[in-house]
Coordinates of C-alpha atoms and ligand atoms in Angstrom, one line a residue:
X42 CA 24.9 -32.4 16.6
X43 CA 23.9 -29.5 14.4
X44 CA 22.4 -26.5 16.3
X45 CA 20.1 -24.2 14.6
X46 CA 20.4 -20.4 14.8
X47 CA 17.5 -17.9 14.4
X48 CA 18.1 -14.4 13.2
X49 CA 15.5 -11.7 13.6
X50 CA 14.7 -8.8 11.3
X51 CA 11.7 -6.8 10.0
X52 CA 9.0 -8.8 8.1
X53 CA 8.9 -7.1 4.7
X54 CA 7.0 -9.6 2.5
X55 CA 4.9 -12.5 3.8
X56 CA 5.5 -16.2 3.0
X57 CA 7.8 -19.1 3.8
X58 CA 10.6 -20.7 1.8
X59 CA 13.0 -23.5 2.7
X60 CA 16.2 -23.6 0.6
X61 CA 19.8 -22.9 0.0
X62 CA 21.2 -19.5 0.7
X63 CA 23.1 -17.5 -1.9
X64 CA 25.3 -14.8 -0.5
X65 CA 25.2 -11.9 -2.8
X66 CA 28.1 -9.5 -2.4
X67 CA 28.0 -6.5 -4.7
X68 CA 31.3 -4.8 -5.2
X69 CA 31.4 -1.2 -4.3
X70 CA 33.3 0.4 -7.1
X71 CA 36.1 2.6 -6.0
X72 CA 36.7 6.0 -7.5
X73 CA 39.9 7.2 -9.1
X74 CA 41.2 10.0 -7.0
X75 CA 44.2 11.1 -9.1
X76 CA 44.2 14.4 -11.1
X77 CA 44.0 14.4 -14.9
X78 CA 46.4 15.8 -17.4
X79 CA 44.9 18.5 -19.6
X80 CA 45.2 16.1 -22.6
X81 CA 43.1 13.5 -20.7
X82 CA 40.1 15.7 -20.0
X83 CA 38.3 15.3 -23.3
X84 CA 38.6 11.5 -23.3
X85 CA 37.5 11.3 -19.6
X86 CA 34.3 13.3 -20.4
X87 CA 33.6 11.1 -23.4
X88 CA 34.1 7.9 -21.3
X89 CA 31.7 9.3 -18.7
X90 CA 29.0 9.9 -21.4
X91 CA 29.6 6.4 -22.7
X92 CA 29.2 4.9 -19.3
X93 CA 26.0 7.0 -18.8
X94 CA 24.6 5.7 -22.1
X95 CA 25.3 2.1 -21.2
X96 CA 23.8 2.6 -17.8
X97 CA 20.6 4.0 -19.4
X98 CA 20.4 1.1 -21.7
X99 CA 20.8 -1.4 -18.8
X100 CA 18.2 0.4 -16.8
X101 CA 15.7 0.5 -19.6
X102 CA 16.1 -3.3 -20.0
X103 CA 15.5 -3.8 -16.3
X104 CA 12.5 -1.5 -16.5
X105 CA 10.8 -3.4 -19.2
X106 CA 11.4 -6.7 -17.4
X107 CA 9.9 -5.1 -14.3
X108 CA 6.8 -3.9 -16.2
X109 CA 6.3 -7.5 -17.3
X110 CA 6.8 -8.9 -13.8
X111 CA 5.2 -6.5 -11.5
X112 CA 3.4 -3.9 -13.6
X113 CA 4.1 -0.3 -14.5
X114 CA 3.2 1.3 -11.3
X115 CA 5.6 -0.8 -9.2
X116 CA 8.3 -0.1 -11.7
X117 CA 8.4 3.7 -11.2
X118 CA 11.6 3.5 -9.3
X119 CA 13.4 2.7 -12.5
X120 CA 11.9 5.8 -14.1
X121 CA 13.3 7.8 -11.2
X122 CA 16.7 6.3 -11.6
X123 CA 16.6 7.0 -15.4
X124 CA 15.6 10.6 -14.7
X125 CA 18.8 11.2 -12.8
X126 CA 20.9 9.8 -15.7
X127 CA 18.9 11.8 -18.2
X128 CA 19.1 15.0 -16.2
X129 CA 21.0 17.3 -18.6
X130 CA 21.6 19.9 -15.9
X131 CA 23.1 17.4 -13.6
X132 CA 25.2 15.7 -16.2
X133 CA 26.5 19.0 -17.6
X134 CA 27.5 20.1 -14.1
X135 CA 29.5 16.9 -13.7
X136 CA 31.3 17.4 -17.0
X137 CA 32.0 21.0 -16.3
X138 CA 33.5 20.1 -12.9
X139 CA 35.7 17.4 -14.6
X140 CA 37.0 20.2 -16.9
X141 CA 37.5 22.8 -14.3
X142 CA 38.9 20.7 -11.4
X143 CA 40.8 18.2 -13.6
X144 CA 39.5 15.3 -11.5
X145 CA 38.3 12.0 -12.8
X146 CA 34.7 11.5 -13.8
X147 CA 34.3 8.8 -11.2
X148 CA 35.5 11.1 -8.5
X149 CA 33.2 14.0 -9.4
X150 CA 30.2 11.8 -10.1
X151 CA 30.6 10.0 -6.8
X152 CA 30.8 13.3 -5.0
X153 CA 27.6 14.6 -6.7
X154 CA 25.7 11.4 -6.0
X155 CA 26.9 11.5 -2.3
X156 CA 25.4 15.0 -2.0
X157 CA 22.0 13.7 -3.1
X158 CA 22.4 10.7 -0.8
X159 CA 23.2 12.9 2.2
X160 CA 20.3 15.2 1.5
X161 CA 18.0 12.1 1.6
X162 CA 19.6 10.7 4.7
X163 CA 19.1 13.9 6.6
X164 CA 15.4 13.9 5.9
X165 CA 13.0 13.0 8.8
X166 CA 11.0 10.9 6.4
X167 CA 11.8 7.1 6.5
X168 CA 10.6 6.7 2.9
X169 CA 13.0 9.3 1.6
X170 CA 15.9 7.9 3.7
X171 CA 15.4 4.6 2.1
X172 CA 15.8 6.1 -1.3
X173 CA 19.6 6.2 -0.6
X174 CA 19.8 2.6 -1.8
X175 CA 18.4 3.7 -5.1
X176 CA 20.9 6.5 -5.4
X177 CA 23.8 4.1 -4.5
X178 CA 22.5 1.8 -7.2
X179 CA 22.8 4.5 -9.8
X180 CA 26.2 5.4 -8.6
X181 CA 27.5 1.8 -8.7
X182 CA 26.0 1.2 -12.1
X183 CA 27.7 4.2 -13.7
X184 CA 31.1 3.5 -11.9
X185 CA 30.9 -0.1 -13.0
X186 CA 30.3 0.9 -16.6
X187 CA 33.2 3.3 -16.4
X188 CA 35.4 0.4 -15.4
X189 CA 33.8 -1.6 -18.2
X190 CA 32.9 -4.4 -15.9
X191 CA 30.0 -6.7 -16.7
X192 CA 26.8 -6.8 -14.7
X193 CA 26.7 -10.1 -12.7
X194 CA 23.3 -11.3 -11.9
X195 CA 23.9 -15.1 -12.1
X196 CA 22.6 -16.6 -9.0
X197 CA 21.7 -20.2 -8.3
X198 CA 18.2 -21.0 -9.3
X199 CA 15.6 -21.4 -6.5
X200 CA 18.0 -19.9 -3.9
X201 CA 17.3 -17.5 -1.0
X202 CA 19.3 -14.4 -1.5
X203 CA 21.2 -12.9 1.4
X204 CA 22.9 -9.6 1.0
X205 CA 23.9 -6.5 2.8
X206 CA 21.6 -4.5 0.7
X207 CA 19.6 -5.5 -2.4
X208 CA 18.5 -2.9 -5.0
X209 CA 15.2 -3.1 -6.8
X210 CA 17.1 -3.8 -10.0
X211 CA 18.8 -6.8 -8.3
X212 CA 15.4 -8.0 -7.1
X213 CA 14.0 -7.8 -10.6
X214 CA 17.0 -9.4 -12.3
X215 CA 17.1 -12.2 -9.7
X216 CA 13.4 -13.0 -10.2
X217 CA 14.4 -14.5 -13.5
X218 CA 16.3 -17.1 -11.5
X219 CA 13.1 -18.1 -9.5
X220 CA 14.5 -16.8 -6.3
X221 CA 12.7 -18.0 -3.2
X222 CA 13.3 -15.1 -0.8
X223 CA 15.4 -12.1 0.2
X224 CA 17.0 -11.2 3.5
X225 CA 19.1 -8.1 3.9
X226 CA 21.2 -6.4 6.6
X227 CA 19.7 -3.0 5.7
X228 CA 16.4 -1.7 4.6
X229 CA 12.9 -1.1 6.0
X230 CA 9.5 -2.1 4.9
X231 CA 9.2 0.8 2.4
X232 CA 12.6 0.0 0.7
X233 CA 11.9 -0.7 -2.9
X234 CA 13.4 -4.2 -2.6
X235 CA 10.7 -4.9 0.0
X236 CA 8.0 -3.4 -2.2
X237 CA 9.2 -5.4 -5.2
X238 CA 9.3 -8.6 -3.2
X239 CA 5.7 -8.1 -2.1
X240 CA 4.7 -7.5 -5.7
X241 CA 6.6 -10.7 -6.7
X242 CA 5.0 -12.5 -3.8
X243 CA 8.3 -13.9 -2.4
X244 CA 9.1 -13.7 1.3
X245 CA 11.5 -11.0 2.4
X246 CA 13.0 -10.0 5.7
X247 CA 14.9 -6.7 5.9
X248 CA 16.9 -4.7 8.5
X249 CA 18.6 -7.9 9.8
X250 CA 21.8 -5.9 10.7
X251 CA 24.4 -8.6 9.9
X252 CA 22.8 -11.6 8.3
X253 CA 25.2 -11.3 5.4
X254 CA 28.1 -12.0 7.8
X255 CA 26.3 -15.0 9.4
X256 CA 25.2 -16.9 6.4
X257 CA 27.2 -18.2 3.5
X258 CA 26.2 -19.6 0.1
X259 CA 25.0 -23.2 0.1
X260 CA 23.8 -23.2 3.7
X261 CA 20.3 -24.6 4.3
X262 CA 18.0 -21.9 5.7
X263 CA 14.4 -21.2 6.3
X264 CA 13.0 -17.7 5.6
X265 CA 9.8 -16.8 7.4
X266 CA 8.5 -13.6 6.0
X267 CA 5.5 -13.6 8.3
X268 CA 7.6 -13.4 11.5
X269 CA 10.6 -11.7 10.0
X270 CA 13.1 -14.5 10.8
X271 CA 15.8 -16.6 9.1
X272 CA 16.7 -20.0 10.6
X273 CA 20.1 -21.3 9.7
X274 CA 20.8 -25.1 9.9
X275 CA 17.3 -25.9 11.1
X276 CA 16.9 -29.1 13.1
X277 CA 14.8 -31.9 11.7
X278 CA 12.0 -30.9 14.1
X279 CA 12.0 -27.3 12.9
X280 CA 12.2 -28.4 9.3
X281 CA 9.2 -30.7 9.7
X282 CA 7.2 -28.0 11.4
X283 CA 7.9 -25.5 8.6
X284 CA 7.2 -28.1 5.9
X285 CA 3.9 -28.7 7.5
X286 CA 3.2 -24.9 7.6
X287 CA 4.1 -24.7 3.9
X288 CA 1.7 -27.5 3.1
X289 CA -1.0 -25.8 5.1
X290 CA -0.4 -22.5 3.4
X291 CA -0.5 -24.2 0.0
X292 CA -3.7 -26.0 0.7
X293 CA -5.2 -22.9 2.1
X294 CA -4.2 -20.8 -0.9
X295 CA -5.5 -23.4 -3.3
X296 CA -8.8 -23.5 -1.5
X297 CA -9.1 -19.8 -1.3
X298 CA -8.0 -19.1 -4.9
X299 CA -10.7 -21.4 -6.2
X300 CA -13.2 -19.1 -4.6
X301 CA -11.7 -15.8 -5.7
X302 CA -13.4 -15.4 -9.0
X303 CA -16.7 -17.0 -7.9
X304 CA -19.7 -14.7 -7.3
X305 CA -19.8 -12.9 -4.0
X306 CA -23.2 -14.2 -2.9
X307 CA -24.7 -16.2 0.0
X308 CA -25.8 -19.8 -0.6
X309 CA -29.4 -18.5 -0.8
X310 CA -28.2 -16.1 -3.6
X311 CA -28.1 -12.7 -1.9
X312 CA -25.4 -10.7 -3.5
X313 CA -23.0 -9.0 -1.1
X314 CA -20.5 -7.0 -3.1
X315 CA -16.9 -7.5 -2.0
X316 CA -14.4 -4.9 -2.7
X317 CA -10.9 -3.9 -1.4
X318 CA -9.5 -1.1 0.8
X319 CA -6.4 0.4 -0.7
X320 CA -4.1 2.5 1.3
X321 CA -0.8 2.3 -0.5
X322 CA 0.1 2.0 -4.1
X323 CA 1.8 -1.4 -3.6
X324 CA -1.6 -2.9 -2.8
X325 CA -2.9 -2.1 -6.3
X326 CA -1.3 -5.3 -7.7
X327 CA -3.9 -7.2 -5.8
X328 CA -6.7 -5.6 -7.8
X329 CA -4.9 -6.2 -11.1
X330 CA -3.6 -9.7 -10.4
X331 CA -5.9 -11.4 -7.9
X332 CA -9.1 -9.7 -6.7
X333 CA -10.4 -8.4 -10.0
X334 CA -12.8 -6.4 -7.8
X335 CA -13.7 -2.8 -7.2
X336 CA -12.1 -0.5 -4.5
X337 CA -14.6 0.4 -1.7
X338 CA -12.2 2.7 0.0
X339 CA -9.2 4.4 -1.6
X340 CA -7.5 6.4 1.1
X341 CA -5.7 9.5 -0.4
X342 CA -3.6 10.3 2.7
X343 CA -0.6 8.5 1.4
X344 CA -0.2 11.2 -1.3
X345 CA 0.2 13.7 1.4
X346 CA 2.7 11.5 3.1
X347 CA 4.6 11.0 -0.1
X348 CA 4.8 14.7 -1.0
X349 CA 5.3 15.9 2.6
X350 CA 2.6 18.4 1.8
X351 CA -0.6 18.5 -0.3
X352 CA 0.3 17.0 -3.7
X353 CA -0.1 19.0 -6.9
X354 CA -3.3 18.6 -9.0
X355 CA -1.2 17.0 -11.8
X356 CA 0.2 14.3 -9.4
X357 CA -3.3 13.6 -8.2
X358 CA -4.7 13.4 -11.7
X359 CA -2.0 10.9 -12.5
X360 CA -2.7 8.8 -9.4
X361 CA -6.5 8.8 -9.6
X362 CA -6.6 8.1 -13.4
X363 CA -4.2 5.2 -12.8
X364 CA -6.5 3.8 -10.1
X365 CA -9.6 4.3 -12.2
X366 CA -7.9 2.5 -15.2
X367 CA -6.7 -0.5 -13.3
X368 CA -10.0 -0.9 -11.5
X369 CA -12.1 -0.5 -14.6
X370 CA -14.8 -1.8 -15.3
X371 CA -15.3 -2.1 -11.5
X372 CA -15.7 1.1 -9.5
X373 CA -13.3 2.9 -7.2
X374 CA -14.5 5.0 -4.3
X375 CA -11.9 7.6 -3.6
X376 CA -12.1 9.3 -0.3
X377 CA -11.1 13.0 0.0
X378 CA -8.3 13.7 2.4
X379 CA -8.9 12.4 5.9
X380 CA -5.8 14.0 7.4
X381 CA -5.7 14.7 11.2
X382 CA -6.7 12.4 14.1
X383 CA -3.9 9.8 14.2
X384 CA -2.9 10.7 10.7
X385 CA -0.6 13.6 9.6
X386 CA -1.6 17.2 10.1
X387 CA -0.7 20.0 7.7
X388 CA 0.5 22.2 10.5
X389 CA 2.8 21.7 13.4
X390 CA 0.8 22.7 16.4
X391 CA -0.3 19.8 18.5
X392 CA -4.0 19.4 19.4
X393 CA -5.0 18.2 22.8
X394 CA -7.7 15.9 21.4
X395 CA -6.7 15.2 17.8
X396 CA -9.5 12.7 17.2
X397 CA -12.0 15.5 18.2
X398 CA -10.0 18.1 16.3
X399 CA -9.2 19.5 13.0
X400 CA -9.7 16.4 10.8
X401 CA -11.0 15.1 7.5
X402 CA -13.8 17.2 6.0
X403 CA -13.2 19.9 8.6
X404 CA -9.7 20.6 7.1
X405 CA -11.0 20.5 3.6
X406 CA -13.8 23.0 4.3
X407 CA -11.3 25.3 5.9
X408 CA -8.8 24.9 3.1
X409 CA -11.0 25.2 0.1
X410 CA -8.1 25.8 -2.3
X411 CA -6.7 22.4 -1.5
X412 CA -10.1 20.8 -1.5
X413 CA -11.0 22.2 -4.9
X414 CA -7.7 20.9 -6.3
X415 CA -8.5 17.4 -5.1
X416 CA -12.1 17.5 -6.4
X417 CA -11.0 18.9 -9.7
X418 CA -8.4 16.0 -10.0
X419 CA -11.1 13.5 -9.1
X420 CA -13.5 14.8 -11.7
X421 CA -10.8 15.0 -14.4
X422 CA -10.0 11.3 -13.6
X423 CA -13.6 10.2 -13.8
X424 CA -14.0 9.9 -17.6
X425 CA -14.3 6.2 -17.5
X426 CA -17.4 6.7 -15.3
X427 CA -16.1 4.4 -12.6
X428 CA -15.0 6.9 -10.0
X429 CA -17.1 7.8 -6.9
X430 CA -16.3 10.5 -4.4
X431 CA -16.6 10.0 -0.7
X432 CA -16.3 12.6 2.1
X433 CA -15.0 11.5 5.5
X434 CA -15.8 12.6 9.1
X435 CA -19.2 14.1 8.2
X436 CA -20.9 15.3 11.4
X437 CA -23.6 17.6 10.1
X438 CA -25.9 18.3 7.2
X439 CA -24.3 21.7 6.6
X440 CA -20.9 20.0 6.0
X441 CA -22.5 17.8 3.3
X442 CA -24.3 20.7 1.7
X443 CA -21.1 22.9 1.7
X444 CA -19.0 20.0 0.3
X445 CA -21.5 19.5 -2.5
X446 CA -21.7 23.2 -3.2
X447 CA -17.9 23.3 -3.6
X448 CA -18.0 20.3 -5.9
X449 CA -20.5 22.1 -8.0
X450 CA -18.3 25.1 -8.2
X451 CA -15.4 22.9 -9.4
X452 CA -17.7 21.3 -12.0
X453 CA -18.7 24.8 -13.3
X454 CA -15.0 25.8 -13.5
X455 CA -14.3 22.7 -15.6
X456 CA -17.3 23.3 -17.8
X457 CA -16.0 26.8 -18.5
X458 CA -12.6 25.4 -19.5
X459 CA -14.4 22.7 -21.5
X460 CA -12.8 19.9 -19.6
X461 CA -14.8 16.7 -19.6
X462 CA -15.7 14.6 -16.6
X463 CA -18.4 12.2 -15.5
X464 CA -21.4 14.5 -15.0
X465 CA -23.2 11.8 -13.0
X466 CA -20.4 11.1 -10.7
X467 CA -21.7 9.5 -7.5
X468 CA -21.1 11.3 -4.2
X469 CA -21.2 9.6 -0.8
X470 CA -20.3 10.1 2.8
X471 CA -18.7 8.1 5.5
X472 CA -20.9 7.5 8.5
X473 CA -18.4 7.4 11.3
X474 CA -19.5 10.0 13.8
X475 CA -22.5 9.5 16.1
X476 CA -24.2 12.7 14.9
X477 CA -24.2 11.4 11.4
X478 CA -25.8 8.2 12.6
X479 CA -28.6 10.2 14.3
X480 CA -29.1 12.2 11.1
X481 CA -28.7 9.2 8.7
X482 CA -32.3 9.5 7.4
X483 CA -31.8 13.1 6.4
X484 CA -28.3 12.7 5.1
X485 CA -29.4 9.7 2.9
X486 CA -31.6 12.1 1.0
X487 CA -28.6 14.2 0.0
X488 CA -26.0 11.6 -1.2
X489 CA -25.7 8.6 -3.4
X490 CA -24.3 6.2 -0.9
X491 CA -23.1 5.6 2.6
X492 CA -20.0 3.8 3.9
X493 CA -19.7 3.0 7.5
X494 CA -16.3 3.7 9.0
X495 CA -16.5 1.3 11.9
X496 CA -13.0 2.2 13.1
X497 CA -14.1 5.6 14.0
X498 CA -17.8 4.9 14.6
X499 CA -16.9 2.4 17.4
X500 CA -14.4 4.8 19.0
X501 CA -16.8 7.7 19.0
X502 CA -19.9 5.7 20.1
X503 CA -18.1 3.9 22.9
X504 CA -15.7 6.8 23.8
X505 CA -12.8 4.5 23.5
X506 CA -9.7 5.7 21.7
X507 CA -9.0 3.3 18.8
X508 CA -5.3 3.4 19.3
X509 CA -5.0 3.2 23.1
X510 CA -3.7 -0.2 24.1
X511 CA -4.8 0.4 27.8
X512 CA -8.4 0.3 26.9
X513 CA -8.3 -1.9 23.9
X514 CA -10.5 -4.4 25.7
X515 CA -13.3 -1.8 25.7
X516 CA -13.2 -1.3 22.0
X517 CA -15.9 -3.8 21.0
X518 CA -17.3 -4.2 17.6
X519 CA -20.1 -6.4 18.8
X520 CA -21.3 -3.9 21.5
X521 CA -25.1 -3.7 21.3
X522 CA -24.9 0.1 20.8
X523 CA -22.6 -0.4 17.8
X524 CA -24.8 -3.1 16.2
X525 CA -28.0 -1.1 16.8
X526 CA -26.3 1.9 15.2
X527 CA -25.2 -0.1 12.1
X528 CA -28.7 -1.5 11.8
X529 CA -30.4 1.9 11.9
X530 CA -27.9 3.5 9.5
X531 CA -28.5 0.6 7.1
X532 CA -32.3 0.9 7.4
X533 CA -32.1 4.7 6.8
X534 CA -30.0 4.0 3.6
X535 CA -32.4 1.4 2.3
X536 CA -35.5 3.5 3.1
X537 CA -34.0 6.2 0.9
X538 CA -32.9 3.7 -1.7
X539 CA -29.2 4.3 -1.5
X540 CA -26.5 1.6 -1.1
X541 CA -24.5 1.1 2.0
X542 CA -21.1 -0.5 2.6
X543 CA -18.8 -1.0 5.5
X544 CA -15.2 -0.1 5.0
X545 CA -13.8 -0.1 8.5
X546 CA -11.7 -3.0 9.8
X547 CA -14.9 -4.8 11.1
X548 CA -15.6 -5.7 7.5
X549 CA -12.3 -7.6 7.4
X550 CA -13.0 -9.6 10.6
X551 CA -14.3 -13.1 9.6
X552 CA -16.3 -13.2 12.8
X553 CA -18.3 -10.1 11.8
X554 CA -19.2 -11.1 8.3
X555 CA -22.4 -12.9 9.2
X556 CA -23.4 -10.0 11.4
X557 CA -22.9 -7.4 8.7
X558 CA -24.5 -9.4 6.0
X559 CA -27.4 -10.2 8.4
X560 CA -27.9 -6.5 9.2
X561 CA -28.4 -5.9 5.5
X562 CA -25.1 -4.3 4.4
X563 CA -24.8 -4.3 0.6
X564 CA -21.0 -4.2 0.3
X565 CA -18.0 -5.0 2.4
X566 CA -14.7 -3.4 1.6
X567 CA -11.9 -5.3 3.1
X568 CA -8.1 -5.4 3.3
X569 CA -6.7 -7.3 0.3
X570 CA -5.0 -10.1 2.3
X571 CA -8.4 -11.2 3.8
X572 CA -10.4 -10.9 0.7
X573 CA -10.6 -14.6 -0.3
X574 CA -11.5 -15.7 3.2
X575 CA -14.3 -13.2 3.5
X576 CA -15.6 -14.2 0.0
X577 CA -15.6 -17.8 1.2
X578 CA -17.5 -16.9 4.3
X579 CA -20.1 -15.0 2.3
X580 CA -20.6 -18.0 0.1
X581 CA -21.1 -20.3 3.0
X582 CA -23.7 -18.1 4.7
X583 CA -27.4 -18.5 4.4
X584 CA -28.7 -15.0 4.4
X585 CA -32.1 -15.8 6.0
X586 CA -30.2 -17.5 8.9
X587 CA -27.8 -14.5 9.3
X588 CA -30.8 -12.1 9.3
X589 CA -32.7 -14.1 11.9
X590 CA -29.6 -14.3 14.0
X591 CA -29.1 -10.5 13.8
X592 CA -32.8 -10.0 14.7
X593 CA -32.1 -12.1 17.8
X594 CA -28.8 -10.5 19.0
X595 CA -30.2 -7.0 18.5
X596 CA -32.5 -7.6 21.4
X597 CA -29.7 -8.3 23.9
X598 CA -28.2 -5.4 25.8
X599 CA -25.1 -7.4 27.0
X600 CA -22.0 -7.3 24.8
X601 CA -20.4 -10.5 26.3
X602 CA -23.5 -12.5 25.5
X603 CA -23.6 -11.2 22.0
X604 CA -19.9 -11.9 21.4
X605 CA -20.4 -15.5 22.6
X606 CA -23.4 -16.0 20.3
X607 CA -21.5 -14.5 17.4
X608 CA -18.6 -16.9 18.0
X609 CA -21.0 -19.9 18.3
X610 CA -22.7 -18.9 15.0
X611 CA -19.3 -18.6 13.3
X612 CA -18.3 -22.1 14.5
X613 CA -21.5 -23.8 13.6
X614 CA -22.5 -22.0 10.4
X615 CA -19.2 -21.3 8.8
X616 CA -16.3 -23.3 10.2
X617 CA -18.1 -26.7 10.3
X618 CA -19.8 -26.2 6.9
Ligands
PEP986 C1 -13.0 4.0 9.5 O1 -13.0 5.0 10.4 O2 -13.5 2.9 9.8 C2 -12.3 4.2 8.3 C3 -12.4 3.3 7.3 O3 -11.5 5.2 8.1 P1 -10.0 5.4 8.8 O4 -9.6 4.1 9.4 O5 -9.1 5.8 7.6 O6 -10.2 6.5 9.7
MG987 MG1 -12.4 6.9 9.8

């Protein structure tokens, strides 16, 4: 009897596929270590340049295929690889070493690439560490072309690729063969192969250690990208279970996809705008390919993470303009840095209470130079008139006034330089600190919109650390104090004729949709993966029922009772409709 084996790794791209494995072994091209005769030096340098030219040509082809498949932004890795090959300083130093040391081009080039690789590996940053695969890819490409060997990318159609390591270029080339999944020994969730798999929407499991030694071509496997597993030789029972899961997924996707472009309104025609939260660049594909919606919260902290410091104004302009372009004609609400708390801090000292510490707008108002650069980049990127600016962690009126004053100074500077921007750019604040809730009526007079950050608002109202698993049971979104706060913030916004959204995780909880809509929230900004489901719930809701329901639960002081009622409402008014 066959026995199945399960291998575990890191889930890198969701989805399930059942199919035949294709073991992809890429040869590591060896270097020639011998010394050159003086008469051979000239030829060696020319061969090297020829190999570089060929590699550039190959990479450009892959880049244009990649643009087509997953868009320009996700294809930046190939620009980075091309940059190395076009770096005159780097190339000249290789050639001059060939001439001086009389060693082969492959030997010198390999050494130089290894130096870059080692520098990346010694970094503390996981993202930079994973860039070593990209460096190895460039190395192998050039060495292969020096040996005049052909690029092999012929894999069986519809197979699941297993490999020690798969480069982004491989992933793109294989996608032409309708590959059904990727599993690799190496790599983490930020490896480009993982990022590309997510963009291509095929399941991927990485960091499997030795899957390439345990699976051979032609074997029947299941890849489960949700749980990060590969099942080899599945039994009939497992196969049946996975086929059922696949059918369910397909049915679910079909159902949800039907809803995705329908209006986001309740069945009694109250519009509730649905937008997406974007935290990392890879999620932008959702806006372009699927959601066709606005962005209710664009977190800018990843720029800080990527640069290891505050990014330059140019880098920011590039990023924000790109976001504004892909979202157009919908709007994108870009939040200024919310560094600190559980996120990174631009200084090394540890704070005893980081969530009550130097965080968000507090850092920006202390580091006006940095803040002005970000505001300037945001204004310069606002020409399409679809960018809104949002300040996080506001806890007092003076912070709002000071932030607006600084924004006006930046506007004046741009006017002086005759740089154009959206003069009517909307400015809003996050309501996520209890003092802002108490001041909501006053704050609403000073800004164009509110967005409730329930992640923080709940932790600060209930005094429950949002990341502490010991007290996670106390972190309750349906706590009467939280619901009453949301209600009064919403009323304050509407009384002052400004719009209000919720962008915390509560907006992405299907159980909470009826409550937030019933409390009068105008917009929900949700994580992309839940977007279709929340849209469907909104469309099933009857606003007047949700409102009456909220009027009722707001009278109860007991969180358990409220939770039970919310669950009942969800079952009766959503699930069974
Ligand atoms: C929030 O606090 O709800 C929020 C959206 O911001 P963050 O999770 O980034 O603190
Ligand atoms: Mg927050």
